[in-house]
Short mmCIF file of C-alpha atoms and ligand atoms in Angstrom, two decimals:
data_model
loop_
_atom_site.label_atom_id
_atom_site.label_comp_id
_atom_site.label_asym_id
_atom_site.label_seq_id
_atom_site.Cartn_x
_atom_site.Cartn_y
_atom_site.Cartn_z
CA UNK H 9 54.22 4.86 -2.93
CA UNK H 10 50.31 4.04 -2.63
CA UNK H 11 48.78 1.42 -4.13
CA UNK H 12 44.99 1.17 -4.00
CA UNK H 13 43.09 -1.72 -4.69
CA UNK H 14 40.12 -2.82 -6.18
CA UNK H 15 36.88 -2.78 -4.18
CA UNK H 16 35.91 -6.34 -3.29
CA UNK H 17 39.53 -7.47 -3.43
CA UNK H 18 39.07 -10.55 -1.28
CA UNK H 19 41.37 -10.16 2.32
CA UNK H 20 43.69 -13.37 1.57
CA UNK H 21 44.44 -12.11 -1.53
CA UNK H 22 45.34 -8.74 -0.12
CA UNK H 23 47.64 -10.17 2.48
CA UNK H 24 49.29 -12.22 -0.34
CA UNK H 25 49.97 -9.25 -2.19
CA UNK H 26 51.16 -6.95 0.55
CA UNK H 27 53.34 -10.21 2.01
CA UNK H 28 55.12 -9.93 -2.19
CA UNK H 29 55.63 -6.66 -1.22
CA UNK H 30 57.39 -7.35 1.70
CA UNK H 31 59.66 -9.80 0.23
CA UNK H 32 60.64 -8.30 -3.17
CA UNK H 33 61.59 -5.15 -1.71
CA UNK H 34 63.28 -3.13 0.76
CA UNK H 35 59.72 -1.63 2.45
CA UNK H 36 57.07 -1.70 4.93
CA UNK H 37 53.45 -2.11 3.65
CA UNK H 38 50.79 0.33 5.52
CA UNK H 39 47.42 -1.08 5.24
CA UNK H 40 43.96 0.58 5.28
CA UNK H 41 40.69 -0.64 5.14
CA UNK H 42 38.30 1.84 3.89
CA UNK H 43 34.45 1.15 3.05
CA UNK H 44 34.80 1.49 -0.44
CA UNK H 45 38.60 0.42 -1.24
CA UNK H 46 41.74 -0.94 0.36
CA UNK H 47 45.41 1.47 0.40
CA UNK H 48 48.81 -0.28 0.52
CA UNK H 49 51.22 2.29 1.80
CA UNK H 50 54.76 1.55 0.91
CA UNK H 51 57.45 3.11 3.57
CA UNK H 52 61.04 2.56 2.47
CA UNK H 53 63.09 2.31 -0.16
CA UNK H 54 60.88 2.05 -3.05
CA UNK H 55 63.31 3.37 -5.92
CA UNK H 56 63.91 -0.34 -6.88
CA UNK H 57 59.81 -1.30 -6.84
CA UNK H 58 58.61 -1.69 -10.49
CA UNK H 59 55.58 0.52 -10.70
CA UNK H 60 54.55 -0.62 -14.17
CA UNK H 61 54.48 -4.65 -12.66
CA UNK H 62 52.39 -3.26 -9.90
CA UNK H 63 49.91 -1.69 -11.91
CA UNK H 64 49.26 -4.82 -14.05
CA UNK H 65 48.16 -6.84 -11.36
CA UNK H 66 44.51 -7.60 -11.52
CA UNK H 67 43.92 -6.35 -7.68
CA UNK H 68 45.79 -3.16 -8.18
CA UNK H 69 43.17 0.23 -9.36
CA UNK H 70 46.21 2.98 -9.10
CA UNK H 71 49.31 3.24 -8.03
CA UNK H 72 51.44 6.64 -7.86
CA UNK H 73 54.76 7.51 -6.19
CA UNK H 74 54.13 9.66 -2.79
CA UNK H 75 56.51 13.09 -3.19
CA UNK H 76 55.78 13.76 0.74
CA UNK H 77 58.07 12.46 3.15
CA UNK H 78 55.83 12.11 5.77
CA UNK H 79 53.88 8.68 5.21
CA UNK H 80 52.12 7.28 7.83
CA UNK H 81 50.86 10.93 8.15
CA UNK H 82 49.76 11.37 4.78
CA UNK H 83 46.12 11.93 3.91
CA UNK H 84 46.77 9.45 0.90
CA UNK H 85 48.07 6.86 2.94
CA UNK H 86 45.12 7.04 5.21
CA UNK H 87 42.07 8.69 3.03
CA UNK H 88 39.41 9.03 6.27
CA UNK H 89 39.92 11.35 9.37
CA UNK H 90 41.70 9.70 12.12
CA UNK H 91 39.84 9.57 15.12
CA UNK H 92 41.29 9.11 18.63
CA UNK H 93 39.53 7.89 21.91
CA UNK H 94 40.39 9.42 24.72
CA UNK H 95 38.79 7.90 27.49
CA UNK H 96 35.19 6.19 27.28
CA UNK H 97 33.30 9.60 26.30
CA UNK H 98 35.71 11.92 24.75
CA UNK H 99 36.96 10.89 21.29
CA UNK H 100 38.85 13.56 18.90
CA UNK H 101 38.59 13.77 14.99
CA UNK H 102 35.06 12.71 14.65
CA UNK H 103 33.69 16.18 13.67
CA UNK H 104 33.32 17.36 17.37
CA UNK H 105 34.47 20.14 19.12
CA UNK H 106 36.88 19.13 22.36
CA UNK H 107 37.83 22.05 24.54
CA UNK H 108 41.20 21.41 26.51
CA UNK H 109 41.27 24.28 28.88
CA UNK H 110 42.71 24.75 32.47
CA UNK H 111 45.67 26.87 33.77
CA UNK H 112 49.29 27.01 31.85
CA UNK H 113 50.82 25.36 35.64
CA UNK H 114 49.30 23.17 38.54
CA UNK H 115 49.95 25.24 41.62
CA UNK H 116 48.09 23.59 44.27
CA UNK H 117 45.07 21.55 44.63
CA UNK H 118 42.70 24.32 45.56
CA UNK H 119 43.86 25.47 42.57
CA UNK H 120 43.29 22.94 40.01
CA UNK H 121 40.05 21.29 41.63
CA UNK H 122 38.55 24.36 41.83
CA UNK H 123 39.17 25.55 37.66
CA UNK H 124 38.54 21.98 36.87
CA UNK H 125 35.20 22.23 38.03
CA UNK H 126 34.62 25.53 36.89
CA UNK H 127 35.76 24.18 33.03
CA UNK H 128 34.11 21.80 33.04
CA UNK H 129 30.36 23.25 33.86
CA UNK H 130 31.27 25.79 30.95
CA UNK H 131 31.73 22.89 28.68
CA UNK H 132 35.17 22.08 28.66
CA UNK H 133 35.75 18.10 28.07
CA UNK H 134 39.37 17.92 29.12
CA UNK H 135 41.50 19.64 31.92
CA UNK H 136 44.82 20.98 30.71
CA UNK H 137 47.96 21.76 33.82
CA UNK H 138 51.38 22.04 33.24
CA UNK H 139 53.45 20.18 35.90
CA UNK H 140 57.32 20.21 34.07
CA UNK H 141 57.46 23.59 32.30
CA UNK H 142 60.36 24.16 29.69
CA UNK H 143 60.17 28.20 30.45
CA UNK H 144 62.31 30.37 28.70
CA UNK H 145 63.64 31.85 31.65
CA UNK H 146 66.12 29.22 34.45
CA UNK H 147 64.80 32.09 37.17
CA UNK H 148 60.70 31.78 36.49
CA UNK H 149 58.69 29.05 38.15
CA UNK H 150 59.51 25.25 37.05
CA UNK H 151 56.59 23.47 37.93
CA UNK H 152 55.53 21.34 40.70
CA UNK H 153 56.95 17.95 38.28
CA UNK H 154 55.55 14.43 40.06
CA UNK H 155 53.50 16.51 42.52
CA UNK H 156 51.47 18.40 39.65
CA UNK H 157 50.43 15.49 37.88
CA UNK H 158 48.93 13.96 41.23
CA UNK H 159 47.36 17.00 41.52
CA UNK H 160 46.12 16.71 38.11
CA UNK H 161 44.46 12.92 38.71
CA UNK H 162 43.09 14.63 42.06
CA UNK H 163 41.14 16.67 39.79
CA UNK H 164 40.13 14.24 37.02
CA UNK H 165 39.29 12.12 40.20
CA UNK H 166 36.77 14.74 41.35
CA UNK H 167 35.58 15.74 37.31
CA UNK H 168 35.85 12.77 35.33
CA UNK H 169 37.81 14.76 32.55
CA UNK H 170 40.70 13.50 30.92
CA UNK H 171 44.16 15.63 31.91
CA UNK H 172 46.69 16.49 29.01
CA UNK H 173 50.21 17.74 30.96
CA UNK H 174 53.47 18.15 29.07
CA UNK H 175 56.29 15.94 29.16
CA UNK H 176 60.03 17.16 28.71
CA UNK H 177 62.44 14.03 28.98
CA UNK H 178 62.28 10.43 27.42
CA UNK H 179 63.32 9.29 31.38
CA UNK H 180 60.21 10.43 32.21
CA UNK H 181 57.94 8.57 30.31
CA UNK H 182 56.82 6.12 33.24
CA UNK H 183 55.53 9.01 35.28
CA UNK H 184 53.16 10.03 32.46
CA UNK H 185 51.86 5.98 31.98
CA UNK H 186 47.84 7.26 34.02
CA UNK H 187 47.97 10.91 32.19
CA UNK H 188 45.42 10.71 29.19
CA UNK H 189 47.25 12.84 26.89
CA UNK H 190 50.99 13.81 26.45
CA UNK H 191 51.77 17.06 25.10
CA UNK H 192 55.03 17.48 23.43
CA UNK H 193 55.91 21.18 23.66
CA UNK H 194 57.15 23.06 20.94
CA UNK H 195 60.46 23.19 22.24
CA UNK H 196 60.63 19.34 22.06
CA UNK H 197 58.88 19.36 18.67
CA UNK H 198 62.28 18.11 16.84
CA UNK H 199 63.70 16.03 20.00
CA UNK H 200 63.61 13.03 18.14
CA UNK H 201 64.61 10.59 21.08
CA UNK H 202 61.60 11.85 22.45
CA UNK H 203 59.75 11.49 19.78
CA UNK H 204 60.87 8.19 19.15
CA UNK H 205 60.14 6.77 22.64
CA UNK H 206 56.79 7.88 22.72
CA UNK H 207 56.16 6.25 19.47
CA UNK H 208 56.74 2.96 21.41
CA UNK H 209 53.22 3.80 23.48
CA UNK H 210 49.97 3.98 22.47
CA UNK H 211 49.25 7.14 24.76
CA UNK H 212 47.31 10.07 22.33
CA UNK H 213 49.94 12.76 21.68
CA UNK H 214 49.68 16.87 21.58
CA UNK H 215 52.41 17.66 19.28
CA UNK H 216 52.79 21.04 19.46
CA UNK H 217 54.38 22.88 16.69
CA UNK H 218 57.75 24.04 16.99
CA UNK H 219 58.24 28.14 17.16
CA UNK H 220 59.75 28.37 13.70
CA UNK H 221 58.68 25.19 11.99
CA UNK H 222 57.33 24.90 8.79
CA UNK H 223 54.11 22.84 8.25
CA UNK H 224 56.54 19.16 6.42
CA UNK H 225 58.52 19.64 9.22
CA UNK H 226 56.18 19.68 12.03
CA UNK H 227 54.29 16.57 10.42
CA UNK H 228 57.65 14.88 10.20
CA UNK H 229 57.96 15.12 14.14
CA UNK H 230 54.57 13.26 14.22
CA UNK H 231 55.66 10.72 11.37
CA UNK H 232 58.68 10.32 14.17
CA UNK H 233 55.81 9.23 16.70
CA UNK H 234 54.13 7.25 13.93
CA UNK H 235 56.89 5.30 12.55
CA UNK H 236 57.21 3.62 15.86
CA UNK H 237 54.38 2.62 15.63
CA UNK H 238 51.70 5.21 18.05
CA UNK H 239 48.83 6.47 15.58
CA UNK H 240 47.44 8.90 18.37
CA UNK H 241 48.99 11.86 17.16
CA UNK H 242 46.58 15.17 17.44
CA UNK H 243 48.85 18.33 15.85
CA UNK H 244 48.63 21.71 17.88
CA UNK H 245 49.12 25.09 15.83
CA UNK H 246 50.29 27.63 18.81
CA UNK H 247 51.68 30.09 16.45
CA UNK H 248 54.79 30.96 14.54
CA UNK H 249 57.62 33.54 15.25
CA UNK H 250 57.08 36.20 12.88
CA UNK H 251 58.33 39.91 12.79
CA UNK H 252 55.86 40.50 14.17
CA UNK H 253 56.02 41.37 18.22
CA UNK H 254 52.50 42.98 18.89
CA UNK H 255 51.73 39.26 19.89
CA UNK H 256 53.49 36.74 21.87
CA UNK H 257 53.14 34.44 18.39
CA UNK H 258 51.54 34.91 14.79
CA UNK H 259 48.80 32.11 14.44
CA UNK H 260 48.92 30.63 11.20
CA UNK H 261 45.40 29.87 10.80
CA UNK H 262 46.00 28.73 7.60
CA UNK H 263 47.82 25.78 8.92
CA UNK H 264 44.51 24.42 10.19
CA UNK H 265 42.79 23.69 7.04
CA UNK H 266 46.33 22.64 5.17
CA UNK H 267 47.17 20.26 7.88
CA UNK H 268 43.73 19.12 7.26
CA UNK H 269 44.00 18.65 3.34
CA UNK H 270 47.70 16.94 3.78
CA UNK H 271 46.75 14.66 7.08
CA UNK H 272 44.35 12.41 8.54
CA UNK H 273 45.21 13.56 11.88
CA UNK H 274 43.25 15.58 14.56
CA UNK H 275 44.09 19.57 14.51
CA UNK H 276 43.85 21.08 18.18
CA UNK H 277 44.79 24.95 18.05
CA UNK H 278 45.78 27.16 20.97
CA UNK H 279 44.57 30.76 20.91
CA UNK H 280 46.50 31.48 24.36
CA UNK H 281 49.98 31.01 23.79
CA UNK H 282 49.53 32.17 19.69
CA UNK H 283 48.40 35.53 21.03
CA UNK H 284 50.17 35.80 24.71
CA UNK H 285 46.81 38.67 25.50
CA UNK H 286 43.37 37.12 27.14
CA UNK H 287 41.71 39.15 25.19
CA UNK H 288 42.48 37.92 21.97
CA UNK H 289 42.01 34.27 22.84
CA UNK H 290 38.03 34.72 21.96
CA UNK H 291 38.62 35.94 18.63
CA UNK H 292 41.28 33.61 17.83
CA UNK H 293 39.59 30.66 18.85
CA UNK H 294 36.25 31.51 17.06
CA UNK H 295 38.48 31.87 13.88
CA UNK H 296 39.92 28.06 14.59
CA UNK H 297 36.52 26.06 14.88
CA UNK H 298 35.27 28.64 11.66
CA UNK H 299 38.61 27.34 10.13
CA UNK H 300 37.67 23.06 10.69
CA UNK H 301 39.57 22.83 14.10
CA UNK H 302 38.81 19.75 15.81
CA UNK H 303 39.67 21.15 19.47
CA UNK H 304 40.85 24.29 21.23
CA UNK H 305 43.52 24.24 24.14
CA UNK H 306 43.03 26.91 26.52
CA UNK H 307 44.69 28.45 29.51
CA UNK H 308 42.22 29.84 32.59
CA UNK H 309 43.09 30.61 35.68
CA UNK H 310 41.19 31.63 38.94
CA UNK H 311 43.43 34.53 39.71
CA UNK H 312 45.45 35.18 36.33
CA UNK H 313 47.21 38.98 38.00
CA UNK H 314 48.78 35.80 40.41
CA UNK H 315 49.27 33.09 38.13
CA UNK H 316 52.89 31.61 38.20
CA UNK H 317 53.41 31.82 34.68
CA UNK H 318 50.76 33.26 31.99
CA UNK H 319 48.68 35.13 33.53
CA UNK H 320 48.47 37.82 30.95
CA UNK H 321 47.06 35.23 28.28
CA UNK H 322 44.96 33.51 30.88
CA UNK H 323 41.05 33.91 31.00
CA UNK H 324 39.13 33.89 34.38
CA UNK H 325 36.49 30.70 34.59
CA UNK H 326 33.72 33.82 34.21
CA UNK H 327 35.37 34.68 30.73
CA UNK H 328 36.00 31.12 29.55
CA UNK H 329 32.40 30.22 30.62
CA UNK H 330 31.05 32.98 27.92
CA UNK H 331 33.22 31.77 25.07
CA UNK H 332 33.03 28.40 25.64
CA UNK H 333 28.97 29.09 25.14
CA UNK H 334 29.90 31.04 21.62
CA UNK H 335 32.24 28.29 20.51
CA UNK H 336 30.11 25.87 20.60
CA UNK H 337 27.38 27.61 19.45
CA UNK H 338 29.45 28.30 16.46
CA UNK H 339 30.56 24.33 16.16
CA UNK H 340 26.75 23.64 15.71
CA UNK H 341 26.09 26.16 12.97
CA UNK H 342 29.16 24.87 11.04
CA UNK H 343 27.74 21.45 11.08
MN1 MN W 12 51.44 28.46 29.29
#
C-alpha cells in the first residue's frame, strides 16, 4: 500500500503518522522524500489497514493498494531513479553510461593489468574478472577464487577503476568486503540465503537475471536483497533461454525499458553472454543504451582463441576500443 502525502507536510508530523502506522498494524513503513511530495510505503500485512481512515487524514493526498509483490523495488514506492555510488567518480542511475568490461576469468596478472589498462583508455569506467566461476561443466576451468580477486585489486591498484567479480556462497562474503561490486550470477539469482546475506551489506549488487526467469521474479530476488535492508541493487538482463539455439541466450531487450517503468533501480545489460558470438556484442549493446540502459557489462580478452572460458563471445581491447567510441557516441545523442 502507498500512501502519499501532501506537499509541505511538516517532518514531525510525518514521523507521527508513519510511527500510527507502525503501531496499529502489522507493517513496515518505507519512507521517501521527494522534492515535491513525501511516499509512505507499507510492507506487510496490510489486509487489516483501513484505507478509507487513511485517506481522511488531512496529511494524506492518495492512497491505493500496491498489486506488485515486490515493494521496496517498486517504482511507486520510490517515484525517482535510484542512483548508486560506486566509488568517488563512478555513480550508476544518474542518466550516464557505465561500461563494465574486462575478461569473463582472471588468469594471471599480466593478464588482467594489461586489459585493465587497455579498457580503460577506450572508456571503460569499471573492470569486470571472474575469480569463482559457477560453469556449467565440473571439467572446465574454476577460477583462480582468493587469488583472482587479488589480482583484481592489483589492477584497480594500477587503474583506479572499480572491480565487479561474482560471488557464489554466503561463506564467502568476507572475501568480497574491498570488491566494489558483487555480482550475483544467474545461477544464484533465486539462492535466497544468498540473497538474504547480502542484503545485510551495503555493497552495490549485479543481480543477474536468472536463465528462465520472468521479469516479477527476477525483481523479487532483488526485493530479497532489499528487504534486508541493501538499496544498491543494479539488475543485469543477460538473456533468456528461448527455443531458440542460434545464440548462446535470447536478449529480452524489452526487459530494459519494463524494468525501467516498474523499478527505480539501475538496468546494466550484457550483450556477451545474451549472444555467446563477439560479433554480435556491438549490435546488441548499441540496441541497450538506444533502449535507456544505464550500463553495459562486457567481456574482452587479450587473446580470446586462448581464453579459459568465453573466448568465442569475447572482444579483443582493439574491438572493444571501437565500440566503446560508438556507444558513447550514441549515449550523447540520446541525451
Ligand atoms: Mn563469462
Amino acid at each position: 500500500m502507498i500512501i502519499v502525502l501532501k506537499p509541505s507536510t511538516p517532518p514531525e508530523q510525518i514521523q507521527l503518522f508513519a510511527d500510527k502506522l507502525c503501531n496499529d498494524y502489522e507493517v513496515k513503513v518505507n519512507r521517501w522524500d521527494g522534492v515535491h511530495s513525501t511516499v509512505l510505503g507499507l510492507i506487510g500485512d496490510t489486509h487489516t489497514v483501513d484505507i478509507e481512515y487513511i485517506d481522511a487524514q488531512d496529511i494524506v493526498e492518495s492512497v491505493k493498494r500496491v498489486q506488485e509483490p515486490y515493494k521496496k523495488a517498486n517504482r511507486k514506492f520510490h517515484p525517482e531513479n535510484t542512483v548508486i555510488k560506486i566509488s568517488d567518480n563512478v555513480s550508476i542511475g544518474d542518466g550516464s553510461l557505465q561500461i563494465m568490461a574486462g575478461p569473463c576469468s582472471v588468469e594471471s596478472e599480466d593478464q588482467i593489468v594489461e586489459i585493465a589498462k587497455k579498457v580503460k583508455n577506450s572508456g571503460a569506467t569499471l573492470l569486470r574478472g571472474g575469480a569463482f566461476k559457477p560453469r556449467t561443466s565440473p571439467y572446465a576451468f574454476q577460477g583462480l577464487k582468493s587469488e583472482g580477486l587479488d589480482l583484481l585489486k592489483l589492477a584497480r591498484k594500477e587503474t583506479g577503476l572499480p572491480i565487479v567479480s561474482e560471488i557464489m556462497r554466503t561463506e564467502h562474503i568476507d572475501m568480497f568486503e574491498n570488491v566494489d561490486v558483487i555480482q550475483v550470477g544467474a545461477r544464484n539469482m533465486q539462492n535466497f540465503d544468498l540473497l538474504k546475506e547480502l542484503g545485510k551489506t551495503q555493497k552495490p549488487i549485479l543481480l543477474k537475471r536468472g536463465l528462465s526467469a520472468t521479469i516479477e521474479e527476477w525483481l523479487m530476488s532483488a526485493e530479497y536483497i532489499m528487504a534486508g535492508g541493501n538499496d544498491n541493487v543494479i539488475l543485469c538482463e543477460r538473456g533468456i533461454r528461448t527455443y531458440e539455439n542460434y545464440t548462446r541466450n535470447t536478449l529480452d531487450i524489452s526487459a530494459v525499458p519494463i524494468v525501467k517503468k516498474l523499478s527505480h533501480l539501475p538496468v546494466v545489460v550484457d550483450p556477451s553472454h545474451a549472444s555467446g558470438k563477439s560479433w554480435l556484442v556491438e549490435p546488441l549493446a548499441m540496441a541497450a543504451v538506444a533502449a535507456g540502459a544505464d550500463g553495459l557489462i562486457i567481456e574482452v580478452h587479450n587473446d580470446p582463441p586462448h581464453a579459459l572460458s568465453d573466448g568465442a563471445q569475447s572482444l579483443t581491447p582493439e574491438q572493444f576500443d571501437k565500440i566503446a567510441e560508438k556507444l558513447v557516441a550514441l549515449k550523447a545523442c540520446l541525451k
